[in-house]
Amino acid sequence: MDMLTSLLMTTPELVLTGAGLILLMISAFGGDSTARIVSWLAIAALLSAGLTLCGLPGTGGQAFDGLYQADAFGVFAKVLIYAAAAVSILVAPRFFATTQGGMRAEYPILILFATVGMGLMVSAGDMLTLYVGLELNSLASYVLASFMRKDGRSAEAGLKYFVLGALASGILLYGTSLLYGFTGSTSYDGIATAMADGLSNGELFGLVFVLAGLAFKISAVPFHMWTPDVYEGSPTPVTAFFASAPKVAAITLLIRVVTEAMGSALDAWQQIIIFIALASIVFGAVAAIGQTNIKRLMAYSSINNVGFALIGLAAGTPEGVAAVLSYMAIYTIMTIGSFLCIMQMRDAEGRPVEDIASLAGLSQSRKGLAAAFAIFMFSLAGIPPMMGFWAKFLVFDAAVGAGLTVLAVIGIAASVIGAFYYLKIIKTVYFDEPAAAYAPAGSRIENAIMAVAATVIVLGYLLNPFLDRVTATAAASLF
Amino acid sequence: MGDYTIMNQLDFPILSLMMALPLAGALAALYSNAATARMIALMVTLVNFVLGIVLWLNFDQGPSAPQWQFTEYAPLFSRFAWAMGIDGIALLLIVLTVFLMPICILASWEAIQKRVSEYMAAFLLMETMMIGVFTAQDIFLFYIFFEAGLIPMYLIIGIWGGVNRIYASYKFFLYTLLGSVLMLIAMLWMVNEAGTTEIPALMAYNFDPKAQTWLWLAFFASFAVKMPMWPVHTWLPDAHVQAPTAGSVILAGVMLKMGGYGFIRFSLPMFPDASAQFAWLVYGLSIVAVVYTSLVALVQEDMKKLIAYSSVAHMAIVTVGLFAFNQAGLEGAMMVMLGHGLVASALFLCVGVIYDRLHTREISRYGGLSINMPKYALLFLLFTMASIGLPGTSNFVGEFLALMGVYQASSFVALIATTGIIFGAAYMLYLYRRVCYGDLVHDDARAMKDLSPRELAILLPVAAATLWMGVYPESFLAPMRADIRAVVERVAPAKPEGDAKLTPGTPQPASHDAHGEGHAASATSEHAGEAH
């Protein structure tokens, strides 16, 4: 395999890197007045990177001697990541206009670099590519979290994220070094070959540390502590981004590592995944009940949702992997939709409000927004006929199909606890007496994206045959 | 694709239409003003009622009729299909639903003044979901409708309910959700095992008896809450008391019947062994419910609460009838469900009539209403008698059949369950005495006007249906007889031995009328008894 073919397979990353560097120059010399054009160019870059996925990057196989894998699985994850990244750029200008007097041109660029990192994460075929991608994503994310640097909470979020993220990276690297020491390889294939003839103690320790490091990235219990603070402190468009794209990247990365590198050690990682799945579901649900800040609540909701997604992974079957992919697709839509609703929460002067109590009686002043809130919350709670139910249905189906009936029973019973706090928001929106009205409706773009997301969440069942087909293809490329 | 099929006597998808109409109506109502929303809701529900009549008239009750009629099939959703179809059991419950809906809309005509368009939309959405539950022939489609019905009901209780509505709405939602999610896991397991999502195929599939135990319990968790059975009935009084009148009507009239429908459609035919194994549990909970909730009803000061508790007692007679494993018991259970759907709805409407005037449900604030509201007193008396189960009213037929059925299975259970009728007479007559008889002691009650034409238009059709069902029950028994027999035959191999040792009489020549079939059914059960 020659260098050119390998490079062609990584076109999406090359496009995004190139675009990021050029836009960085434009913004460096043009200043913040170029923010608007830089944003649109960044979106164009994401779109063209997405289009290149149709070619060799989706079918090429292994590039750079297995360091990078261009397959259907990566394509699926990248489409979700690019879409989420583009939405996070689209919705940002209005938010920054009201909070710090205007959009800054660095924002879309940082998102682009984070996206390059995520692309590497999901396509990595080697622990080191994985690490480089992860760090690229993380470094951009740390800056994004503290993007409103004059805001104390934002700065704190960035610092916390950085310190804890560095700790997690250390754990992951330690696990990688153990795996390298005991298997003699950092490539997934090499690790898989070495693990095939039984799991030695050293390999087991390596596996545990790698999973612990990755659990931090997906914010699964017990490595979730950073999530509420970071979600609350970060600017809302950044929170929307954190809750969607990096989540998809980290989950799909986890899937690839456990199925490709550790496929033969199913028994070892399955129990870990089962534990963190149940712990995340229960903790995410219980801890969310007392929250009064909607962004904190969404942080716990994301912990809760990661738990459900992991139930599909615990099955360890192609059906399970396909279910997790469907879950992440639906989850991304619901989360972005919810955050778009949250971004509409602005007081009379247009400043963002995050208090759940301020939603009281929204249904009487803003019918459409209230309906959207209700749709997304019912969907996150997993109540049919919303698509959120279908996501849960698929992962539980996979778990039952793999004989993990008890896990499914406990998980679904715990979902009722989660339903309570989603219901609380709907109660506030629909049942309570009206509080002070919000500022009038936002931009057309935000409303349009919100409407599309809500429609997909309600009518998405018609897309089921398509979703089933693509997730099955993506999952099949791992096994 | 050639996979899309509509097979029925009308050659058009009437069931889908009956579900699409309210859905479209709901969207239209949501974007209209109050007056238009009311008219849209009334028109849509009336058209749906007419469609329900068309459905009933075209339903083939002949001896060679297919079990599933008006079937539609479209494999739209990859893992499950848009599969619709009804048998006689579903038909009657659909007719009950579409009959009650226009009444609900009319009952809310003046009582609901705030956020009318959303209210009407919620009710229309509710109708779609309820019809969906009774028509779905795909187990996951059934589940989706079964659960989705919670959303509009949650909003109806929470937005338009009484003082304590928020607590009631949470309790209603979370109780029923917890019951249902376990059922979903059982459904996933079953589909995984049997390899089909079609309800008729699953009804014929023989699950391993050991697995049946767990599956039955999971379904029981859902249906027992929905029914509701003691001791998981506590959401019902709260929900009923807080819900607006029409919400209570739908709750008592149709939503509770989903539990009974679930037992007859899923628990019994899909898990016959487990049903027999757990019959004692159902009997036990039911007889406790009959006695306990009747006594609780006796001491209520709140009219709606009293009727809510009486609903629990009546539903207990349904469950003993269902688990009698014979034709009489199951037919009786169905008749009680239909009769209770009418009578409990009518009683809630009666409460609503005087609540609209005095804005209190406290019994002691009324009294002597037969003096100034004679029309009201007459209709209320009729429904009170129907609730007690007086011969000539709907509930008598059902309760008599159900108790007769359970007598063959266990005379002790029948003995205790029958006390429910005596208790029923006690609490209902006591209620009626306190509300309608005696002197008009309260000035505000004296000033109340008798029924308006709108209220008469609401109550008279229900009264007529109650009497029809009591005087000529054959109209209702005929469509479901063959389907009930299919269920009885399905559970027959697992049927527990009854304690009634009937001595065989002289066999009568077989005849083709209804009575002949009734005898034939009891004759077979006698032979089964001898065999043991």
PDB file of C-alpha atoms in Angstrom, chain B residues 1-177:
ATOM      1  CA  MET B   1     -43.532  -3.714  -2.426  1.00  0.00           C
ATOM      2  CA  GLY B   2     -46.204  -6.341  -2.407  1.00  0.00           C
ATOM      3  CA  ASP B   3     -46.037  -6.649   1.344  1.00  0.00           C
ATOM      4  CA  TYR B   4     -48.642  -4.003   1.943  1.00  0.00           C
ATOM      5  CA  THR B   5     -52.040  -5.572   2.350  1.00  0.00           C
ATOM      6  CA  ILE B   6     -55.491  -4.526   3.378  1.00  0.00           C
ATOM      7  CA  MET B   7     -57.878  -7.392   3.867  1.00  0.00           C
ATOM      8  CA  ASN B   8     -61.355  -6.434   4.877  1.00  0.00           C
ATOM      9  CA  GLN B   9     -64.963  -6.355   3.859  1.00  0.00           C
ATOM     10  CA  LEU B  10     -64.851  -2.609   3.141  1.00  0.00           C
ATOM     11  CA  ASP B  11     -61.731  -2.568   0.961  1.00  0.00           C
ATOM     12  CA  PHE B  12     -60.309   0.480   2.604  1.00  0.00           C
ATOM     13  CA  PRO B  13     -58.172   0.831   5.738  1.00  0.00           C
ATOM     14  CA  ILE B  14     -60.939   1.828   8.117  1.00  0.00           C
ATOM     15  CA  LEU B  15     -58.862   1.186  11.243  1.00  0.00           C
ATOM     16  CA  SER B  16     -56.038   3.439  10.093  1.00  0.00           C
ATOM     17  CA  LEU B  17     -58.603   6.038   9.146  1.00  0.00           C
ATOM     18  CA  MET B  18     -60.154   5.879  12.618  1.00  0.00           C
ATOM     19  CA  MET B  19     -56.728   6.580  14.058  1.00  0.00           C
ATOM     20  CA  ALA B  20     -55.667   9.189  11.520  1.00  0.00           C
ATOM     21  CA  LEU B  21     -58.824  11.274  11.900  1.00  0.00           C
ATOM     22  CA  PRO B  22     -58.348  12.191  15.569  1.00  0.00           C
ATOM     23  CA  LEU B  23     -54.651  12.758  14.965  1.00  0.00           C
ATOM     24  CA  ALA B  24     -55.386  15.218  12.185  1.00  0.00           C
ATOM     25  CA  GLY B  25     -58.114  16.713  14.343  1.00  0.00           C
ATOM     26  CA  ALA B  26     -55.672  17.138  17.201  1.00  0.00           C
ATOM     27  CA  LEU B  27     -53.252  19.098  15.015  1.00  0.00           C
ATOM     28  CA  ALA B  28     -56.061  21.230  13.642  1.00  0.00           C
ATOM     29  CA  ALA B  29     -57.452  21.896  17.122  1.00  0.00           C
ATOM     30  CA  LEU B  30     -54.044  22.878  18.424  1.00  0.00           C
ATOM     31  CA  TYR B  31     -53.877  25.748  15.950  1.00  0.00           C
ATOM     32  CA  SER B  32     -57.457  26.987  16.378  1.00  0.00           C
ATOM     33  CA  ASN B  33     -59.213  29.185  18.859  1.00  0.00           C
ATOM     34  CA  ALA B  34     -61.373  27.765  21.640  1.00  0.00           C
ATOM     35  CA  ALA B  35     -64.718  27.707  19.840  1.00  0.00           C
ATOM     36  CA  THR B  36     -63.307  26.151  16.674  1.00  0.00           C
ATOM     37  CA  ALA B  37     -61.311  23.612  18.659  1.00  0.00           C
ATOM     38  CA  ARG B  38     -64.479  22.467  20.425  1.00  0.00           C
ATOM     39  CA  MET B  39     -66.323  22.084  17.125  1.00  0.00           C
ATOM     40  CA  ILE B  40     -63.418  20.237  15.501  1.00  0.00           C
ATOM     41  CA  ALA B  41     -63.178  17.853  18.427  1.00  0.00           C
ATOM     42  CA  LEU B  42     -66.915  17.172  18.457  1.00  0.00           C
ATOM     43  CA  MET B  43     -67.090  16.639  14.702  1.00  0.00           C
ATOM     44  CA  VAL B  44     -64.083  14.363  14.605  1.00  0.00           C
ATOM     45  CA  THR B  45     -65.274  12.227  17.494  1.00  0.00           C
ATOM     46  CA  LEU B  46     -68.768  11.987  16.015  1.00  0.00           C
ATOM     47  CA  VAL B  47     -67.395  10.929  12.643  1.00  0.00           C
ATOM     48  CA  ASN B  48     -65.268   8.383  14.416  1.00  0.00           C
ATOM     49  CA  PHE B  49     -68.342   7.149  16.259  1.00  0.00           C
ATOM     50  CA  VAL B  50     -70.107   6.678  12.930  1.00  0.00           C
ATOM     51  CA  LEU B  51     -67.068   4.824  11.624  1.00  0.00           C
ATOM     52  CA  GLY B  52     -67.223   2.659  14.734  1.00  0.00           C
ATOM     53  CA  ILE B  53     -70.858   1.808  13.940  1.00  0.00           C
ATOM     54  CA  VAL B  54     -69.865   1.002  10.355  1.00  0.00           C
ATOM     55  CA  LEU B  55     -67.169  -1.241  11.730  1.00  0.00           C
ATOM     56  CA  TRP B  56     -69.627  -3.039  13.993  1.00  0.00           C
ATOM     57  CA  LEU B  57     -72.258  -3.468  11.272  1.00  0.00           C
ATOM     58  CA  ASN B  58     -69.712  -4.882   8.859  1.00  0.00           C
ATOM     59  CA  PHE B  59     -68.088  -7.154  11.389  1.00  0.00           C
ATOM     60  CA  ASP B  60     -68.644 -10.724  10.299  1.00  0.00           C
ATOM     61  CA  GLN B  61     -70.096 -12.719  13.179  1.00  0.00           C
ATOM     62  CA  GLY B  62     -70.956 -15.794  11.133  1.00  0.00           C
ATOM     63  CA  PRO B  63     -69.757 -19.246  12.137  1.00  0.00           C
ATOM     64  CA  SER B  64     -67.121 -19.336   9.405  1.00  0.00           C
ATOM     65  CA  ALA B  65     -65.941 -15.788   9.920  1.00  0.00           C
ATOM     66  CA  PRO B  66     -62.182 -15.268  10.212  1.00  0.00           C
ATOM     67  CA  GLN B  67     -60.979 -14.488  13.710  1.00  0.00           C
ATOM     68  CA  TRP B  68     -59.083 -11.363  12.640  1.00  0.00           C
ATOM     69  CA  GLN B  69     -60.966  -8.943  10.467  1.00  0.00           C
ATOM     70  CA  PHE B  70     -60.256  -5.591   8.855  1.00  0.00           C
ATOM     71  CA  THR B  71     -56.575  -6.476   8.855  1.00  0.00           C
ATOM     72  CA  GLU B  72     -53.965  -4.135   7.432  1.00  0.00           C
ATOM     73  CA  TYR B  73     -50.292  -4.812   7.107  1.00  0.00           C
ATOM     74  CA  ALA B  74     -47.407  -2.552   6.124  1.00  0.00           C
ATOM     75  CA  PRO B  75     -43.844  -3.425   7.151  1.00  0.00           C
ATOM     76  CA  LEU B  76     -42.877   0.189   7.725  1.00  0.00           C
ATOM     77  CA  PHE B  77     -40.633   0.141  10.748  1.00  0.00           C
ATOM     78  CA  SER B  78     -38.023  -2.521  10.087  1.00  0.00           C
ATOM     79  CA  ARG B  79     -38.276  -4.343  13.428  1.00  0.00           C
ATOM     80  CA  PHE B  80     -42.038  -4.153  13.624  1.00  0.00           C
ATOM     81  CA  ALA B  81     -44.909  -3.504  11.294  1.00  0.00           C
ATOM     82  CA  TRP B  82     -47.984  -1.383  10.999  1.00  0.00           C
ATOM     83  CA  ALA B  83     -50.210  -4.399  11.570  1.00  0.00           C
ATOM     84  CA  MET B  84     -53.833  -3.768  12.417  1.00  0.00           C
ATOM     85  CA  GLY B  85     -56.775  -6.047  12.830  1.00  0.00           C
ATOM     86  CA  ILE B  86     -59.586  -6.712  15.238  1.00  0.00           C
ATOM     87  CA  ASP B  87     -61.554  -9.585  16.652  1.00  0.00           C
ATOM     88  CA  GLY B  88     -64.855  -9.308  18.468  1.00  0.00           C
ATOM     89  CA  ILE B  89     -63.231  -8.458  21.770  1.00  0.00           C
ATOM     90  CA  ALA B  90     -61.308  -5.541  20.294  1.00  0.00           C
ATOM     91  CA  LEU B  91     -64.328  -4.470  18.256  1.00  0.00           C
ATOM     92  CA  LEU B  92     -66.492  -3.960  21.335  1.00  0.00           C
ATOM     93  CA  LEU B  93     -63.794  -2.040  23.174  1.00  0.00           C
ATOM     94  CA  ILE B  94     -63.277   0.197  20.144  1.00  0.00           C
ATOM     95  CA  VAL B  95     -66.992   0.832  19.929  1.00  0.00           C
ATOM     96  CA  LEU B  96     -66.989   1.715  23.637  1.00  0.00           C
ATOM     97  CA  THR B  97     -64.112   4.133  23.044  1.00  0.00           C
ATOM     98  CA  VAL B  98     -65.650   5.944  20.113  1.00  0.00           C
ATOM     99  CA  PHE B  99     -69.001   6.033  21.926  1.00  0.00           C
ATOM    100  CA  LEU B 100     -67.534   7.711  24.998  1.00  0.00           C
ATOM    101  CA  MET B 101     -65.337  10.224  23.154  1.00  0.00           C
ATOM    102  CA  PRO B 102     -68.044  12.618  21.873  1.00  0.00           C
ATOM    103  CA  ILE B 103     -69.605  12.427  25.327  1.00  0.00           C
ATOM    104  CA  CYS B 104     -66.307  13.477  26.864  1.00  0.00           C
ATOM    105  CA  ILE B 105     -66.010  16.401  24.498  1.00  0.00           C
ATOM    106  CA  LEU B 106     -69.552  17.529  25.261  1.00  0.00           C
ATOM    107  CA  ALA B 107     -68.972  17.127  28.991  1.00  0.00           C
ATOM    108  CA  SER B 108     -65.988  19.496  28.721  1.00  0.00           C
ATOM    109  CA  TRP B 109     -67.906  21.983  26.586  1.00  0.00           C
ATOM    110  CA  GLU B 110     -68.418  24.512  29.350  1.00  0.00           C
ATOM    111  CA  ALA B 111     -66.393  23.054  32.200  1.00  0.00           C
ATOM    112  CA  ILE B 112     -63.093  23.682  30.428  1.00  0.00           C
ATOM    113  CA  GLN B 113     -62.449  27.341  29.807  1.00  0.00           C
ATOM    114  CA  LYS B 114     -58.684  27.671  29.817  1.00  0.00           C
ATOM    115  CA  ARG B 115     -56.362  26.381  27.099  1.00  0.00           C
ATOM    116  CA  VAL B 116     -59.257  24.780  25.257  1.00  0.00           C
ATOM    117  CA  SER B 117     -57.438  24.059  22.023  1.00  0.00           C
ATOM    118  CA  GLU B 118     -54.705  22.111  23.802  1.00  0.00           C
ATOM    119  CA  TYR B 119     -57.316  20.245  25.828  1.00  0.00           C
ATOM    120  CA  MET B 120     -59.221  19.114  22.758  1.00  0.00           C
ATOM    121  CA  ALA B 121     -55.970  18.171  21.046  1.00  0.00           C
ATOM    122  CA  ALA B 122     -54.967  16.044  24.030  1.00  0.00           C
ATOM    123  CA  PHE B 123     -58.296  14.221  23.989  1.00  0.00           C
ATOM    124  CA  LEU B 124     -58.144  13.556  20.279  1.00  0.00           C
ATOM    125  CA  LEU B 125     -54.592  12.288  20.624  1.00  0.00           C
ATOM    126  CA  MET B 126     -55.822  10.075  23.418  1.00  0.00           C
ATOM    127  CA  GLU B 127     -58.472   8.601  21.140  1.00  0.00           C
ATOM    128  CA  THR B 128     -55.862   7.710  18.522  1.00  0.00           C
ATOM    129  CA  MET B 129     -53.751   5.951  21.134  1.00  0.00           C
ATOM    130  CA  MET B 130     -56.671   4.028  22.632  1.00  0.00           C
ATOM    131  CA  ILE B 131     -57.897   2.778  19.287  1.00  0.00           C
ATOM    132  CA  GLY B 132     -54.303   1.881  18.499  1.00  0.00           C
ATOM    133  CA  VAL B 133     -54.050  -0.268  21.610  1.00  0.00           C
ATOM    134  CA  PHE B 134     -57.112  -2.283  20.662  1.00  0.00           C
ATOM    135  CA  THR B 135     -56.270  -2.658  16.983  1.00  0.00           C
ATOM    136  CA  ALA B 136     -52.526  -3.290  17.009  1.00  0.00           C
ATOM    137  CA  GLN B 137     -51.611  -6.742  15.803  1.00  0.00           C
ATOM    138  CA  ASP B 138     -47.916  -6.256  16.284  1.00  0.00           C
ATOM    139  CA  ILE B 139     -46.709  -6.632  19.829  1.00  0.00           C
ATOM    140  CA  PHE B 140     -44.353  -3.637  19.702  1.00  0.00           C
ATOM    141  CA  LEU B 141     -46.917  -1.455  18.009  1.00  0.00           C
ATOM    142  CA  PHE B 142     -49.260  -2.402  20.829  1.00  0.00           C
ATOM    143  CA  TYR B 143     -46.634  -1.398  23.367  1.00  0.00           C
ATOM    144  CA  ILE B 144     -46.058   1.948  21.714  1.00  0.00           C
ATOM    145  CA  PHE B 145     -49.741   2.824  21.792  1.00  0.00           C
ATOM    146  CA  PHE B 146     -50.124   1.406  25.285  1.00  0.00           C
ATOM    147  CA  GLU B 147     -47.377   3.680  26.600  1.00  0.00           C
ATOM    148  CA  ALA B 148     -48.005   6.685  24.408  1.00  0.00           C
ATOM    149  CA  GLY B 149     -51.457   7.026  25.941  1.00  0.00           C
ATOM    150  CA  LEU B 150     -49.739   8.115  29.128  1.00  0.00           C
ATOM    151  CA  ILE B 151     -48.547  11.375  27.568  1.00  0.00           C
ATOM    152  CA  PRO B 152     -51.930  12.973  26.827  1.00  0.00           C
ATOM    153  CA  MET B 153     -53.409  11.657  30.070  1.00  0.00           C
ATOM    154  CA  TYR B 154     -50.471  13.071  32.033  1.00  0.00           C
ATOM    155  CA  LEU B 155     -51.106  16.466  30.461  1.00  0.00           C
ATOM    156  CA  ILE B 156     -54.874  16.265  30.972  1.00  0.00           C
ATOM    157  CA  ILE B 157     -54.526  15.541  34.683  1.00  0.00           C
ATOM    158  CA  GLY B 158     -51.656  17.962  35.183  1.00  0.00           C
ATOM    159  CA  ILE B 159     -53.008  20.985  33.339  1.00  0.00           C
ATOM    160  CA  TRP B 160     -56.749  20.816  33.846  1.00  0.00           C
ATOM    161  CA  GLY B 161     -56.874  18.851  37.086  1.00  0.00           C
ATOM    162  CA  GLY B 162     -57.817  19.837  40.616  1.00  0.00           C
ATOM    163  CA  VAL B 163     -55.759  21.284  43.446  1.00  0.00           C
ATOM    164  CA  ASN B 164     -53.468  18.337  43.966  1.00  0.00           C
ATOM    165  CA  ARG B 165     -53.097  17.626  40.259  1.00  0.00           C
ATOM    166  CA  ILE B 166     -49.320  17.599  40.060  1.00  0.00           C
ATOM    167  CA  TYR B 167     -48.875  14.841  42.594  1.00  0.00           C
ATOM    168  CA  ALA B 168     -51.629  12.843  40.927  1.00  0.00           C
ATOM    169  CA  SER B 169     -50.147  13.252  37.457  1.00  0.00           C
ATOM    170  CA  TYR B 170     -46.691  12.113  38.563  1.00  0.00           C
ATOM    171  CA  LYS B 171     -48.112   9.161  40.428  1.00  0.00           C
ATOM    172  CA  PHE B 172     -50.247   8.127  37.489  1.00  0.00           C
ATOM    173  CA  PHE B 173     -47.383   8.380  35.034  1.00  0.00           C
ATOM    174  CA  LEU B 174     -44.620   6.756  37.044  1.00  0.00           C
ATOM    175  CA  TYR B 175     -46.778   3.939  38.447  1.00  0.00           C
ATOM    176  CA  THR B 176     -47.997   2.852  35.064  1.00  0.00           C
ATOM    177  CA  LEU B 177     -44.597   3.353  33.444  1.00  0.00           C
TER     178      LEU B 177
END
